[in-house]
Amino acid sequence: MNNERIVFLDTETTGLSPQNGNHRVIDIACIEYVSGNPTGSVIQTILEGAGKSSNKVALKVHGITDVSRIGKPKFEDIADNLLSFLKDAHLVIYNKSFDIGFIESEFRHIGKNISLVPHCKKITCAMELSKQVLGVNKISLDNACRRYSIDTSSRKIHGAYVDANLTASLYFKLIDSSIKPLKHTPQQVKHREPKAITIPRAYKHTVTGHMVQLNFCKNADCCNFGIPAKNPRLKPDKTPNRGLGNDYKLTYSKKIESYLLTCQLCNESFTMINNRAHVQESIRVNSIGVPEEPSCTNRSEGCCNVGKGIYSFPDIYKKNGFTRKTRQWAIPNVEKGTNNSKPKTTFNFQPMYGSQRFQCKSCGKNFSVVLDPQQKHYRRDVNEPLYLAFVNKGIVNRQIDVLDLNPQTVYDKIDFFYQQSLLFSRFHEVVLKSRFAEVTPVLSCDRQYYLSNWNDTHTPMPTRVVNTSTVDNLSGYVLASTVNFDPTSDSSYIKSEYKRKNEGNKPRYYRRFGQYVLSDEEVESPTDNNFINVPLQMPRKGLLVHQTYSTLAHFEKVKSLLVDCQSFIYFLDNDSGFKVGFPSVFQGMIAQDRLYAYVLTTDKSGGANLLDAGMTEELKARAQALKTEYPDESEKKLWQRMWKTQFERPVTQPGKRSEWLINPNPKSRFVAVQPLTGVNEVSIEQASMILQTTSLNGVDNWFQVLRRLVNMLERPVTSATNSKRWNAYAGYNPTWMSKLIEIMRVYNNFCRTNEKSLKDKRSKDIPTTPAQRLGLVNRVYNAQDILSFSFNKQFLGNISPHISDF
């Protein structure tokens, strides 16, 4: 031992992190050894912990109650003695990052910026040493001691002195190569009989014909990435072996009361996915807005041309005139007067086309194809003002009064606006794939939550719906907004089957309709601080889609638009669903190195416990050192160097395995990023440039538009008399909320310009819409363009792509 002075240290705390929750040290112990023998010199004391209460988990671990700490010393009372005790010692700690992080945080609380690394002669982590010597990826202090037959009976609960003593006994055995540990940790609990748990089976996609299996490792740096788990092999007696058929295992999670799929190569765990539910929800979302091609209607006589569209099979039909001549519809337009003059009323004339008549050559049946979508509309004159009202903070009840309409007419017209918006965007987005093939899109993705009101006073609980959106940051074009609500499927049948087959007793990944939330108990807990502690229920009409499957369907929708894109960048908000859903859907593109994807976190979304004052000062010092070393380099190049060094210093959140890269730019609102697409020399070089522009601005601006301009989507206000979150303007049926989101998406993409922002910048540029900036269209559209758009007229005018493109 060469007279080496070693100090074994341990602490007990009020929680897991000094940053997240401002947790404090409440028990500390240091035991001195010289030449391998205890000297009797010890520091051990319970601390008052600045009045911070222990959380339930910490209290269960150490048993130190808040009351027992009253009147105990403060950390500042022992700080100088502790520093003297540790000075130039070889410090040994089990899980050193935890204890050092807390101790350095305590010093900062009393105004001392102390770093233990230079203060001590050497610091050893006994946990890392145990993993190295024993050849394991993870091991607790108890289990490491059991491998060396060290008595742990005194450790019924954690205590700093007991744990420091055990660490000392363990350390001397770890460094003595003559002492051989047990090959396996002695079993404390009897093994359960192996249970036959199978991986959710692959499901054949009914459109593409491909077999879909998403139960694989989502870690792009792992060799198992994209390789599906296999079911357990059977013994000769047909009983299942423990574990699975390849490098995976199933881990039971008490939190979600279900099994997780754990990769044995990287130790990452993932929610298991019901492949059938995923395929069904993806097909449903992708089928929204697909135009129906007109065909022969003679079903009664069984004509062979029924179902054969007039555009796909033009030779089996002939045109047979129109139902009436084209007429003009006069639309009054009031223009503001200038220079105190009176307003002027002018008339815009809109053509009212007759329907095109076709004749089937097989049966001679005549049928008509509508060219004017607004024909035979009740109160056609109010369509445009009503549409503009709903995309400009219009209130349903107010419009009923102003336009003298009954409620049913208003909701019928909302449905018409929705259908027209779908057709209009579907037609113009045909060129979106080819446009993305020419550029490198920078996309941002996030979720937004809404509450719909209840309509039964006996159950005063709202329903929460979630909108997952992806926006192009450069143009502001909203690629997709997917709401986790299905208004069209047969909810009565699905709910009855759920009850009849006791599906609620099965894990979601085995259910027939696993994509749906079919009981109030399964409504997911809120993740947005604005909705915490609000009781929720299922909608009484329609079906609520589980967020996992809504997210997967959203990414499938976006992926279909990017299929020809050679390279793109994707920034996502810090959301556990995105970390599972994104690699699941984009696995093929990730493997081909066609994209760079990063999860971004802020202080509010969980990043606060990644960064402390000491790290902030270190980053500032490093940035200043680089400026001194490379005085002639641009600021952009210096930040690139900073980001490259961050890849060498990833950090983890307390109790988590995922690694984050701290943002070296203190001006950014994003504390850290997490790569989803793997890390190598090429990706680090690219990332060091990409991460200088980390931004969720596109999706943030879109969500701001929805909150401000769509009245049903505004935030509910809670007060002493409104604890249940009643929203005076919210809908009672999420159907209308989801339709208004799509109406707003299309209006935002094709009609809303950046005129205001250009004025603020005093720019003389011509205002443009997101669709113009993306290169989809060459002009600004208006509400009437959307309302009068006719898919059939476009095809019959021979100015459209082939019908199969839709």
mmCIF file of C-alpha atoms in Angstrom, residues 139-488:
data_model
loop_
_atom_site.group_PDB
_atom_site.id
_atom_site.type_symbol
_atom_site.label_atom_id
_atom_site.label_comp_id
_atom_site.label_asym_id
_atom_site.label_seq_id
_atom_site.Cartn_x
_atom_site.Cartn_y
_atom_site.Cartn_z
ATOM 1 C CA ILE A 139 -24.010 -3.932 -10.327
ATOM 2 C CA SER A 140 -25.151 -2.583 -6.955
ATOM 3 C CA LEU A 141 -22.981 -2.273 -3.848
ATOM 4 C CA ASP A 142 -24.894 -5.129 -2.198
ATOM 5 C CA ASN A 143 -24.384 -7.498 -5.123
ATOM 6 C CA ALA A 144 -20.719 -6.576 -5.542
ATOM 7 C CA CYS A 145 -20.170 -7.385 -1.857
ATOM 8 C CA ARG A 146 -22.009 -10.709 -2.224
ATOM 9 C CA ARG A 147 -19.668 -11.701 -5.060
ATOM 10 C CA TYR A 148 -16.817 -11.465 -2.492
ATOM 11 C CA SER A 149 -18.851 -12.986 0.395
ATOM 12 C CA ILE A 150 -18.741 -9.699 2.333
ATOM 13 C CA ASP A 151 -21.374 -9.642 5.077
ATOM 14 C CA THR A 152 -24.072 -7.057 4.246
ATOM 15 C CA SER A 153 -26.504 -8.001 7.029
ATOM 16 C CA SER A 154 -25.875 -4.642 8.775
ATOM 17 C CA ARG A 155 -27.208 -2.815 5.708
ATOM 18 C CA LYS A 156 -30.936 -3.222 6.239
ATOM 19 C CA ILE A 157 -31.313 0.403 5.162
ATOM 20 C CA HIS A 158 -28.757 2.695 3.560
ATOM 21 C CA GLY A 159 -26.569 4.800 5.823
ATOM 22 C CA ALA A 160 -23.486 6.803 4.896
ATOM 23 C CA TYR A 161 -21.190 5.205 7.520
ATOM 24 C CA VAL A 162 -22.336 1.628 6.823
ATOM 25 C CA ASP A 163 -22.001 2.115 3.057
ATOM 26 C CA ALA A 164 -18.559 3.718 3.359
ATOM 27 C CA ASN A 165 -17.403 0.743 5.470
ATOM 28 C CA LEU A 166 -18.735 -1.744 2.912
ATOM 29 C CA THR A 167 -17.051 0.218 0.116
ATOM 30 C CA ALA A 168 -13.712 -0.061 1.969
ATOM 31 C CA SER A 169 -14.053 -3.841 2.419
ATOM 32 C CA LEU A 170 -15.019 -4.248 -1.229
ATOM 33 C CA TYR A 171 -12.243 -2.012 -2.582
ATOM 34 C CA PHE A 172 -9.382 -3.945 -0.984
ATOM 35 C CA LYS A 173 -10.738 -7.209 -2.366
ATOM 36 C CA LEU A 174 -11.184 -5.711 -5.839
ATOM 37 C CA ILE A 175 -7.527 -4.648 -6.051
ATOM 38 C CA ASP A 176 -6.231 -7.975 -4.697
ATOM 39 C CA SER A 177 -5.881 -10.237 -7.743
ATOM 40 C CA SER A 178 -5.297 -13.251 -5.500
ATOM 41 C CA ILE A 179 -8.888 -13.106 -4.251
ATOM 42 C CA LYS A 180 -11.284 -14.697 -6.727
ATOM 43 C CA PRO A 181 -14.899 -13.540 -6.642
ATOM 44 C CA LEU A 182 -17.901 -15.801 -7.175
ATOM 45 C CA LYS A 183 -18.819 -16.231 -10.854
ATOM 46 C CA HIS A 184 -22.422 -15.233 -10.210
ATOM 47 C CA THR A 185 -24.226 -13.203 -7.580
ATOM 48 C CA PRO A 186 -25.892 -15.569 -5.083
ATOM 49 C CA GLN A 187 -29.622 -15.650 -5.766
ATOM 50 C CA GLN A 188 -31.614 -13.880 -3.017
ATOM 51 C CA VAL A 189 -35.070 -14.610 -4.435
ATOM 52 C CA LYS A 190 -36.101 -17.865 -6.049
ATOM 53 C CA HIS A 191 -36.396 -17.792 -9.821
ATOM 54 C CA ARG A 192 -39.925 -17.689 -11.098
ATOM 55 C CA GLU A 193 -40.975 -20.423 -13.447
ATOM 56 C CA PRO A 194 -40.318 -19.286 -17.021
ATOM 57 C CA LYS A 195 -43.405 -17.705 -18.483
ATOM 58 C CA ALA A 196 -44.151 -17.979 -22.182
ATOM 59 C CA ILE A 197 -44.114 -14.327 -23.208
ATOM 60 C CA THR A 198 -43.949 -13.830 -26.931
ATOM 61 C CA ILE A 199 -42.924 -10.814 -28.953
ATOM 62 C CA PRO A 200 -45.914 -9.199 -30.745
ATOM 63 C CA ARG A 201 -46.046 -10.893 -34.113
ATOM 64 C CA ALA A 202 -45.237 -9.097 -37.355
ATOM 65 C CA TYR A 203 -48.237 -7.833 -39.323
ATOM 66 C CA LYS A 204 -48.673 -7.693 -43.084
ATOM 67 C CA HIS A 205 -49.306 -4.190 -44.359
ATOM 68 C CA THR A 206 -52.538 -4.412 -46.322
ATOM 69 C CA VAL A 207 -51.436 -1.700 -48.787
ATOM 70 C CA THR A 208 -47.735 -2.395 -49.400
ATOM 71 C CA GLY A 209 -47.780 -6.134 -48.644
ATOM 72 C CA HIS A 210 -44.657 -5.808 -46.466
ATOM 73 C CA MET A 211 -44.355 -7.523 -43.103
ATOM 74 C CA VAL A 212 -44.037 -4.895 -40.355
ATOM 75 C CA GLN A 213 -42.116 -5.621 -37.130
ATOM 76 C CA LEU A 214 -41.115 -2.626 -34.991
ATOM 77 C CA ASN A 215 -39.943 -4.496 -31.891
ATOM 78 C CA PHE A 216 -36.215 -3.953 -32.190
ATOM 79 C CA CYS A 217 -33.510 -1.869 -30.514
ATOM 80 C CA LYS A 218 -34.024 1.864 -31.142
ATOM 81 C CA ASN A 219 -30.413 2.816 -30.307
ATOM 82 C CA ALA A 220 -28.813 3.753 -33.641
ATOM 83 C CA ASP A 221 -25.312 3.114 -32.229
ATOM 84 C CA CYS A 222 -26.160 -0.470 -31.240
ATOM 85 C CA CYS A 223 -25.518 -3.542 -33.397
ATOM 86 C CA ASN A 224 -29.104 -4.634 -32.676
ATOM 87 C CA PHE A 225 -30.572 -1.480 -34.245
ATOM 88 C CA GLY A 226 -33.301 -2.558 -36.640
ATOM 89 C CA ILE A 227 -32.889 -6.273 -35.837
ATOM 90 C CA PRO A 228 -36.222 -7.610 -34.493
ATOM 91 C CA ALA A 229 -36.322 -9.614 -31.289
ATOM 92 C CA LYS A 230 -37.069 -13.332 -31.628
ATOM 93 C CA ASN A 231 -39.364 -15.436 -29.503
ATOM 94 C CA PRO A 232 -37.849 -17.786 -26.852
ATOM 95 C CA ARG A 233 -36.627 -21.200 -27.942
ATOM 96 C CA LEU A 234 -38.293 -24.271 -26.484
ATOM 97 C CA LYS A 235 -36.647 -26.981 -24.422
ATOM 98 C CA PRO A 236 -37.053 -30.645 -25.443
ATOM 99 C CA ASP A 237 -40.057 -30.860 -23.090
ATOM 100 C CA LYS A 238 -41.630 -27.935 -25.003
ATOM 101 C CA THR A 239 -41.330 -25.519 -22.068
ATOM 102 C CA PRO A 240 -39.845 -22.129 -22.951
ATOM 103 C CA ASN A 241 -36.280 -21.193 -22.161
ATOM 104 C CA ARG A 242 -35.698 -18.088 -20.099
ATOM 105 C CA GLY A 243 -35.130 -14.988 -22.207
ATOM 106 C CA LEU A 244 -35.644 -14.534 -25.916
ATOM 107 C CA GLY A 245 -34.187 -16.152 -28.997
ATOM 108 C CA ASN A 246 -31.499 -13.533 -29.638
ATOM 109 C CA ASP A 247 -29.757 -10.645 -27.847
ATOM 110 C CA TYR A 248 -32.883 -9.301 -26.149
ATOM 111 C CA LYS A 249 -34.715 -9.887 -22.908
ATOM 112 C CA LEU A 250 -38.046 -8.859 -21.415
ATOM 113 C CA THR A 251 -37.962 -6.571 -18.375
ATOM 114 C CA TYR A 252 -41.047 -6.031 -16.257
ATOM 115 C CA SER A 253 -41.832 -2.391 -15.488
ATOM 116 C CA LYS A 254 -43.861 -1.753 -12.349
ATOM 117 C CA LYS A 255 -44.487 1.803 -13.502
ATOM 118 C CA ILE A 256 -46.491 0.807 -16.586
ATOM 119 C CA GLU A 257 -47.352 -2.691 -15.278
ATOM 120 C CA SER A 258 -46.140 -4.303 -18.464
ATOM 121 C CA TYR A 259 -43.049 -5.813 -20.080
ATOM 122 C CA LEU A 260 -40.416 -3.761 -21.872
ATOM 123 C CA LEU A 261 -38.109 -5.045 -24.580
ATOM 124 C CA THR A 262 -34.505 -4.697 -23.386
ATOM 125 C CA CYS A 263 -31.508 -4.956 -25.697
ATOM 126 C CA GLN A 264 -28.742 -6.964 -24.028
ATOM 127 C CA LEU A 265 -26.035 -5.279 -26.104
ATOM 128 C CA CYS A 266 -26.709 -1.689 -25.037
ATOM 129 C CA ASN A 267 -29.068 -2.209 -22.041
ATOM 130 C CA GLU A 268 -31.659 0.198 -23.504
ATOM 131 C CA SER A 269 -35.325 -0.668 -22.859
ATOM 132 C CA PHE A 270 -38.273 0.133 -25.132
ATOM 133 C CA THR A 271 -42.042 -0.110 -25.079
ATOM 134 C CA MET A 272 -43.269 -3.097 -27.078
ATOM 135 C CA ILE A 273 -45.374 -2.172 -30.098
ATOM 136 C CA ASN A 274 -48.541 -3.810 -31.395
ATOM 137 C CA ASN A 275 -47.644 -4.074 -35.100
ATOM 138 C CA ARG A 276 -51.237 -4.633 -36.179
ATOM 139 C CA ALA A 277 -52.411 -1.530 -34.317
ATOM 140 C CA HIS A 278 -49.571 0.493 -35.842
ATOM 141 C CA VAL A 279 -50.381 -0.576 -39.405
ATOM 142 C CA GLN A 280 -54.116 0.029 -38.999
ATOM 143 C CA GLU A 281 -53.661 3.521 -37.541
ATOM 144 C CA SER A 282 -51.047 4.464 -40.168
ATOM 145 C CA ILE A 283 -53.355 3.375 -42.990
ATOM 146 C CA ARG A 284 -56.251 5.313 -41.458
ATOM 147 C CA VAL A 285 -54.206 8.528 -41.140
ATOM 148 C CA ASN A 286 -52.746 8.235 -44.643
ATOM 149 C CA SER A 287 -56.184 7.616 -46.173
ATOM 150 C CA ILE A 288 -57.582 10.917 -44.846
ATOM 151 C CA GLY A 289 -58.211 13.239 -47.771
ATOM 152 C CA VAL A 290 -57.713 10.670 -50.542
ATOM 153 C CA PRO A 291 -60.179 11.691 -53.291
ATOM 154 C CA GLU A 292 -62.807 9.217 -54.417
ATOM 155 C CA GLU A 293 -62.776 8.686 -58.182
ATOM 156 C CA PRO A 294 -66.264 8.816 -59.809
ATOM 157 C CA SER A 295 -67.413 5.661 -61.597
ATOM 158 C CA CYS A 296 -70.547 4.028 -62.981
ATOM 159 C CA THR A 297 -73.341 3.993 -60.382
ATOM 160 C CA ASN A 298 -75.382 1.127 -61.852
ATOM 161 C CA ARG A 299 -74.997 -1.307 -58.972
ATOM 162 C CA SER A 300 -78.550 -2.622 -59.203
ATOM 163 C CA GLU A 301 -77.873 -4.273 -62.568
ATOM 164 C CA GLY A 302 -74.329 -5.257 -61.620
ATOM 165 C CA CYS A 303 -72.547 -3.288 -64.322
ATOM 166 C CA CYS A 304 -68.954 -4.424 -64.812
ATOM 167 C CA ASN A 305 -67.726 -0.802 -64.747
ATOM 168 C CA VAL A 306 -68.849 -0.101 -61.185
ATOM 169 C CA GLY A 307 -65.727 0.907 -59.240
ATOM 170 C CA LYS A 308 -63.717 1.632 -62.393
ATOM 171 C CA GLY A 309 -62.959 5.357 -62.228
ATOM 172 C CA ILE A 310 -63.480 7.777 -65.094
ATOM 173 C CA TYR A 311 -59.838 8.953 -64.882
ATOM 174 C CA SER A 312 -58.198 5.537 -64.534
ATOM 175 C CA PHE A 313 -60.390 3.989 -67.270
ATOM 176 C CA PRO A 314 -61.383 6.884 -69.578
ATOM 177 C CA ASP A 315 -62.090 4.629 -72.581
ATOM 178 C CA ILE A 316 -65.094 2.942 -70.972
ATOM 179 C CA TYR A 317 -67.000 6.226 -70.544
ATOM 180 C CA LYS A 318 -68.025 9.107 -72.765
ATOM 181 C CA LYS A 319 -68.938 12.693 -71.918
ATOM 182 C CA ASN A 320 -72.582 13.474 -72.361
ATOM 183 C CA GLY A 321 -72.954 17.233 -71.852
ATOM 184 C CA PHE A 322 -73.630 19.249 -68.702
ATOM 185 C CA THR A 323 -76.533 19.360 -66.293
ATOM 186 C CA ARG A 324 -76.869 23.140 -66.869
ATOM 187 C CA LYS A 325 -75.046 26.128 -68.289
ATOM 188 C CA THR A 326 -72.430 27.990 -66.294
ATOM 189 C CA ARG A 327 -73.831 30.954 -64.369
ATOM 190 C CA GLN A 328 -72.248 33.759 -62.357
ATOM 191 C CA TRP A 329 -72.626 34.244 -58.613
ATOM 192 C CA ALA A 330 -72.271 37.853 -57.495
ATOM 193 C CA ILE A 331 -70.254 38.287 -54.292
ATOM 194 C CA PRO A 332 -70.335 41.783 -52.724
ATOM 195 C CA ASN A 333 -66.969 43.138 -51.604
ATOM 196 C CA VAL A 334 -66.769 46.241 -49.383
ATOM 197 C CA GLU A 335 -63.507 48.175 -49.733
ATOM 198 C CA LYS A 336 -62.386 50.694 -47.122
ATOM 199 C CA GLY A 337 -62.515 54.310 -48.197
ATOM 200 C CA THR A 338 -59.328 56.371 -48.438
ATOM 201 C CA ASN A 339 -58.818 59.950 -47.292
ATOM 202 C CA ASN A 340 -62.070 59.959 -45.294
ATOM 203 C CA SER A 341 -64.097 58.855 -48.338
ATOM 204 C CA LYS A 342 -67.019 56.461 -48.027
ATOM 205 C CA PRO A 343 -66.510 52.705 -48.357
ATOM 206 C CA LYS A 344 -66.986 51.320 -51.854
ATOM 207 C CA THR A 345 -69.005 48.226 -52.642
ATOM 208 C CA THR A 346 -67.906 46.189 -55.632
ATOM 209 C CA PHE A 347 -69.011 42.794 -56.877
ATOM 210 C CA ASN A 348 -66.826 39.817 -57.611
ATOM 211 C CA PHE A 349 -68.398 37.273 -59.931
ATOM 212 C CA GLN A 350 -67.795 33.618 -59.231
ATOM 213 C CA PRO A 351 -68.669 30.995 -61.871
ATOM 214 C CA MET A 352 -71.267 28.390 -60.914
ATOM 215 C CA TYR A 353 -70.462 25.410 -63.113
ATOM 216 C CA GLY A 354 -72.959 22.797 -64.109
ATOM 217 C CA SER A 355 -72.008 19.187 -63.423
ATOM 218 C CA GLN A 356 -70.323 17.163 -66.174
ATOM 219 C CA ARG A 357 -72.525 14.291 -67.337
ATOM 220 C CA PHE A 358 -70.923 10.940 -68.249
ATOM 221 C CA GLN A 359 -72.388 7.830 -69.879
ATOM 222 C CA CYS A 360 -71.167 4.304 -69.219
ATOM 223 C CA LYS A 361 -70.473 2.529 -72.521
ATOM 224 C CA SER A 362 -71.294 -0.855 -71.008
ATOM 225 C CA CYS A 363 -74.766 -0.284 -69.527
ATOM 226 C CA GLY A 364 -75.669 3.148 -70.923
ATOM 227 C CA LYS A 365 -76.217 4.568 -67.434
ATOM 228 C CA ASN A 366 -75.829 8.361 -67.140
ATOM 229 C CA PHE A 367 -74.270 9.896 -64.034
ATOM 230 C CA SER A 368 -72.990 13.369 -63.242
ATOM 231 C CA VAL A 369 -69.689 14.575 -61.784
ATOM 232 C CA VAL A 370 -69.826 17.722 -59.652
ATOM 233 C CA LEU A 371 -67.587 20.578 -60.846
ATOM 234 C CA ASP A 372 -68.887 23.210 -58.420
ATOM 235 C CA PRO A 373 -68.466 21.975 -54.818
ATOM 236 C CA GLN A 374 -70.707 24.753 -53.470
ATOM 237 C CA GLN A 375 -73.671 24.044 -55.735
ATOM 238 C CA LYS A 376 -77.005 23.622 -53.929
ATOM 239 C CA HIS A 377 -75.420 24.983 -50.738
ATOM 240 C CA TYR A 378 -77.829 26.536 -48.298
ATOM 241 C CA ARG A 379 -76.690 30.121 -47.715
ATOM 242 C CA ARG A 380 -73.758 29.894 -50.102
ATOM 243 C CA ASP A 381 -73.132 33.587 -49.487
ATOM 244 C CA VAL A 382 -71.942 32.969 -45.894
ATOM 245 C CA ASN A 383 -69.384 30.271 -46.734
ATOM 246 C CA GLU A 384 -66.444 32.615 -47.159
ATOM 247 C CA PRO A 385 -67.120 34.918 -44.159
ATOM 248 C CA LEU A 386 -67.762 31.880 -41.951
ATOM 249 C CA TYR A 387 -64.547 30.206 -43.129
ATOM 250 C CA LEU A 388 -62.521 33.377 -42.470
ATOM 251 C CA ALA A 389 -64.113 33.716 -39.040
ATOM 252 C CA PHE A 390 -62.980 30.244 -37.966
ATOM 253 C CA VAL A 391 -59.361 30.889 -38.995
ATOM 254 C CA ASN A 392 -59.411 34.250 -37.197
ATOM 255 C CA LYS A 393 -60.561 33.476 -33.650
ATOM 256 C CA GLY A 394 -64.238 33.084 -34.586
ATOM 257 C CA ILE A 395 -66.603 31.676 -31.955
ATOM 258 C CA VAL A 396 -69.295 29.220 -33.049
ATOM 259 C CA ASN A 397 -72.083 30.774 -30.981
ATOM 260 C CA ARG A 398 -71.153 34.245 -32.132
ATOM 261 C CA GLN A 399 -71.247 33.243 -35.817
ATOM 262 C CA ILE A 400 -74.655 31.651 -35.334
ATOM 263 C CA ASP A 401 -75.970 35.029 -34.182
ATOM 264 C CA VAL A 402 -74.093 37.253 -36.643
ATOM 265 C CA LEU A 403 -74.857 35.197 -39.773
ATOM 266 C CA ASP A 404 -78.316 34.096 -38.633
ATOM 267 C CA LEU A 405 -77.611 30.364 -38.964
ATOM 268 C CA ASN A 406 -78.753 27.398 -36.934
ATOM 269 C CA PRO A 407 -76.069 25.335 -35.141
ATOM 270 C CA GLN A 408 -76.417 22.282 -37.392
ATOM 271 C CA THR A 409 -75.826 24.403 -40.496
ATOM 272 C CA VAL A 410 -72.647 25.812 -38.962
ATOM 273 C CA TYR A 411 -71.250 22.353 -38.154
ATOM 274 C CA ASP A 412 -72.244 21.081 -41.616
ATOM 275 C CA LYS A 413 -70.301 23.932 -43.145
ATOM 276 C CA ILE A 414 -67.261 23.210 -40.932
ATOM 277 C CA ASP A 415 -67.331 19.675 -42.326
ATOM 278 C CA PHE A 416 -67.518 21.094 -45.862
ATOM 279 C CA PHE A 417 -64.560 23.418 -45.165
ATOM 280 C CA TYR A 418 -62.637 20.428 -43.843
ATOM 281 C CA GLN A 419 -63.304 18.282 -46.924
ATOM 282 C CA GLN A 420 -62.357 21.150 -49.255
ATOM 283 C CA SER A 421 -59.157 21.802 -47.310
ATOM 284 C CA LEU A 422 -58.165 18.139 -47.580
ATOM 285 C CA LEU A 423 -58.748 18.055 -51.347
ATOM 286 C CA PHE A 424 -57.004 21.381 -51.933
ATOM 287 C CA SER A 425 -53.874 20.403 -49.999
ATOM 288 C CA ARG A 426 -53.806 16.865 -51.407
ATOM 289 C CA PHE A 427 -53.815 18.255 -54.942
ATOM 290 C CA HIS A 428 -51.047 20.806 -54.376
ATOM 291 C CA GLU A 429 -48.888 18.536 -52.198
ATOM 292 C CA VAL A 430 -48.419 16.019 -55.020
ATOM 293 C CA VAL A 431 -45.234 17.887 -55.985
ATOM 294 C CA LEU A 432 -44.022 17.985 -52.367
ATOM 295 C CA LYS A 433 -42.012 14.758 -52.701
ATOM 296 C CA SER A 434 -40.120 15.994 -55.752
ATOM 297 C CA ARG A 435 -39.567 19.395 -54.144
ATOM 298 C CA PHE A 436 -38.027 17.809 -51.050
ATOM 299 C CA ALA A 437 -35.788 15.720 -53.335
ATOM 300 C CA GLU A 438 -34.110 18.981 -54.453
ATOM 301 C CA VAL A 439 -33.432 20.511 -51.014
ATOM 302 C CA THR A 440 -32.313 19.569 -47.504
ATOM 303 C CA PRO A 441 -35.343 20.238 -45.295
ATOM 304 C CA VAL A 442 -34.837 21.281 -41.674
ATOM 305 C CA LEU A 443 -37.859 19.988 -39.760
ATOM 306 C CA SER A 444 -39.117 20.467 -36.211
ATOM 307 C CA CYS A 445 -41.609 18.321 -34.307
ATOM 308 C CA ASP A 446 -43.546 18.733 -31.063
ATOM 309 C CA ARG A 447 -46.883 18.000 -29.379
ATOM 310 C CA GLN A 448 -49.646 20.322 -28.243
ATOM 311 C CA TYR A 449 -52.446 19.439 -25.826
ATOM 312 C CA TYR A 450 -56.091 20.544 -25.852
ATOM 313 C CA LEU A 451 -59.057 19.903 -23.599
ATOM 314 C CA SER A 452 -62.586 19.371 -24.859
ATOM 315 C CA ASN A 453 -65.496 19.991 -22.482
ATOM 316 C CA TRP A 454 -67.755 17.367 -20.982
ATOM 317 C CA ASN A 455 -71.456 17.202 -21.817
ATOM 318 C CA ASP A 456 -72.568 15.139 -18.829
ATOM 319 C CA THR A 457 -72.738 17.054 -15.548
ATOM 320 C CA HIS A 458 -72.503 13.750 -13.633
ATOM 321 C CA THR A 459 -68.942 13.211 -14.944
ATOM 322 C CA PRO A 460 -67.390 16.710 -15.041
ATOM 323 C CA MET A 461 -64.073 15.646 -16.556
ATOM 324 C CA PRO A 462 -62.631 16.949 -19.829
ATOM 325 C CA THR A 463 -61.068 14.875 -22.594
ATOM 326 C CA ARG A 464 -57.518 15.633 -23.607
ATOM 327 C CA VAL A 465 -56.506 15.361 -27.259
ATOM 328 C CA VAL A 466 -52.946 15.668 -28.530
ATOM 329 C CA ASN A 467 -51.759 17.230 -31.767
ATOM 330 C CA THR A 468 -48.390 16.022 -33.088
ATOM 331 C CA SER A 469 -47.051 18.348 -35.775
ATOM 332 C CA THR A 470 -44.012 18.545 -38.040
ATOM 333 C CA VAL A 471 -43.080 21.850 -39.675
ATOM 334 C CA ASP A 472 -40.373 22.884 -42.131
ATOM 335 C CA ASN A 473 -38.296 25.454 -40.211
ATOM 336 C CA LEU A 474 -37.069 27.276 -43.312
ATOM 337 C CA SER A 475 -40.425 27.919 -44.999
ATOM 338 C CA GLY A 476 -42.879 27.485 -42.106
ATOM 339 C CA TYR A 477 -44.816 24.860 -44.116
ATOM 340 C CA VAL A 478 -46.760 22.465 -41.876
ATOM 341 C CA LEU A 479 -46.216 18.981 -43.294
ATOM 342 C CA ALA A 480 -48.685 17.228 -41.011
ATOM 343 C CA SER A 481 -50.754 17.757 -37.869
ATOM 344 C CA THR A 482 -51.938 14.428 -36.477
ATOM 345 C CA VAL A 483 -54.551 14.446 -33.731
ATOM 346 C CA ASN A 484 -54.914 11.316 -31.579
ATOM 347 C CA PHE A 485 -58.620 11.057 -32.297
ATOM 348 C CA ASP A 486 -60.547 8.834 -34.714
ATOM 349 C CA PRO A 487 -64.063 10.136 -35.517
ATOM 350 C CA THR A 488 -64.844 7.708 -38.366
#
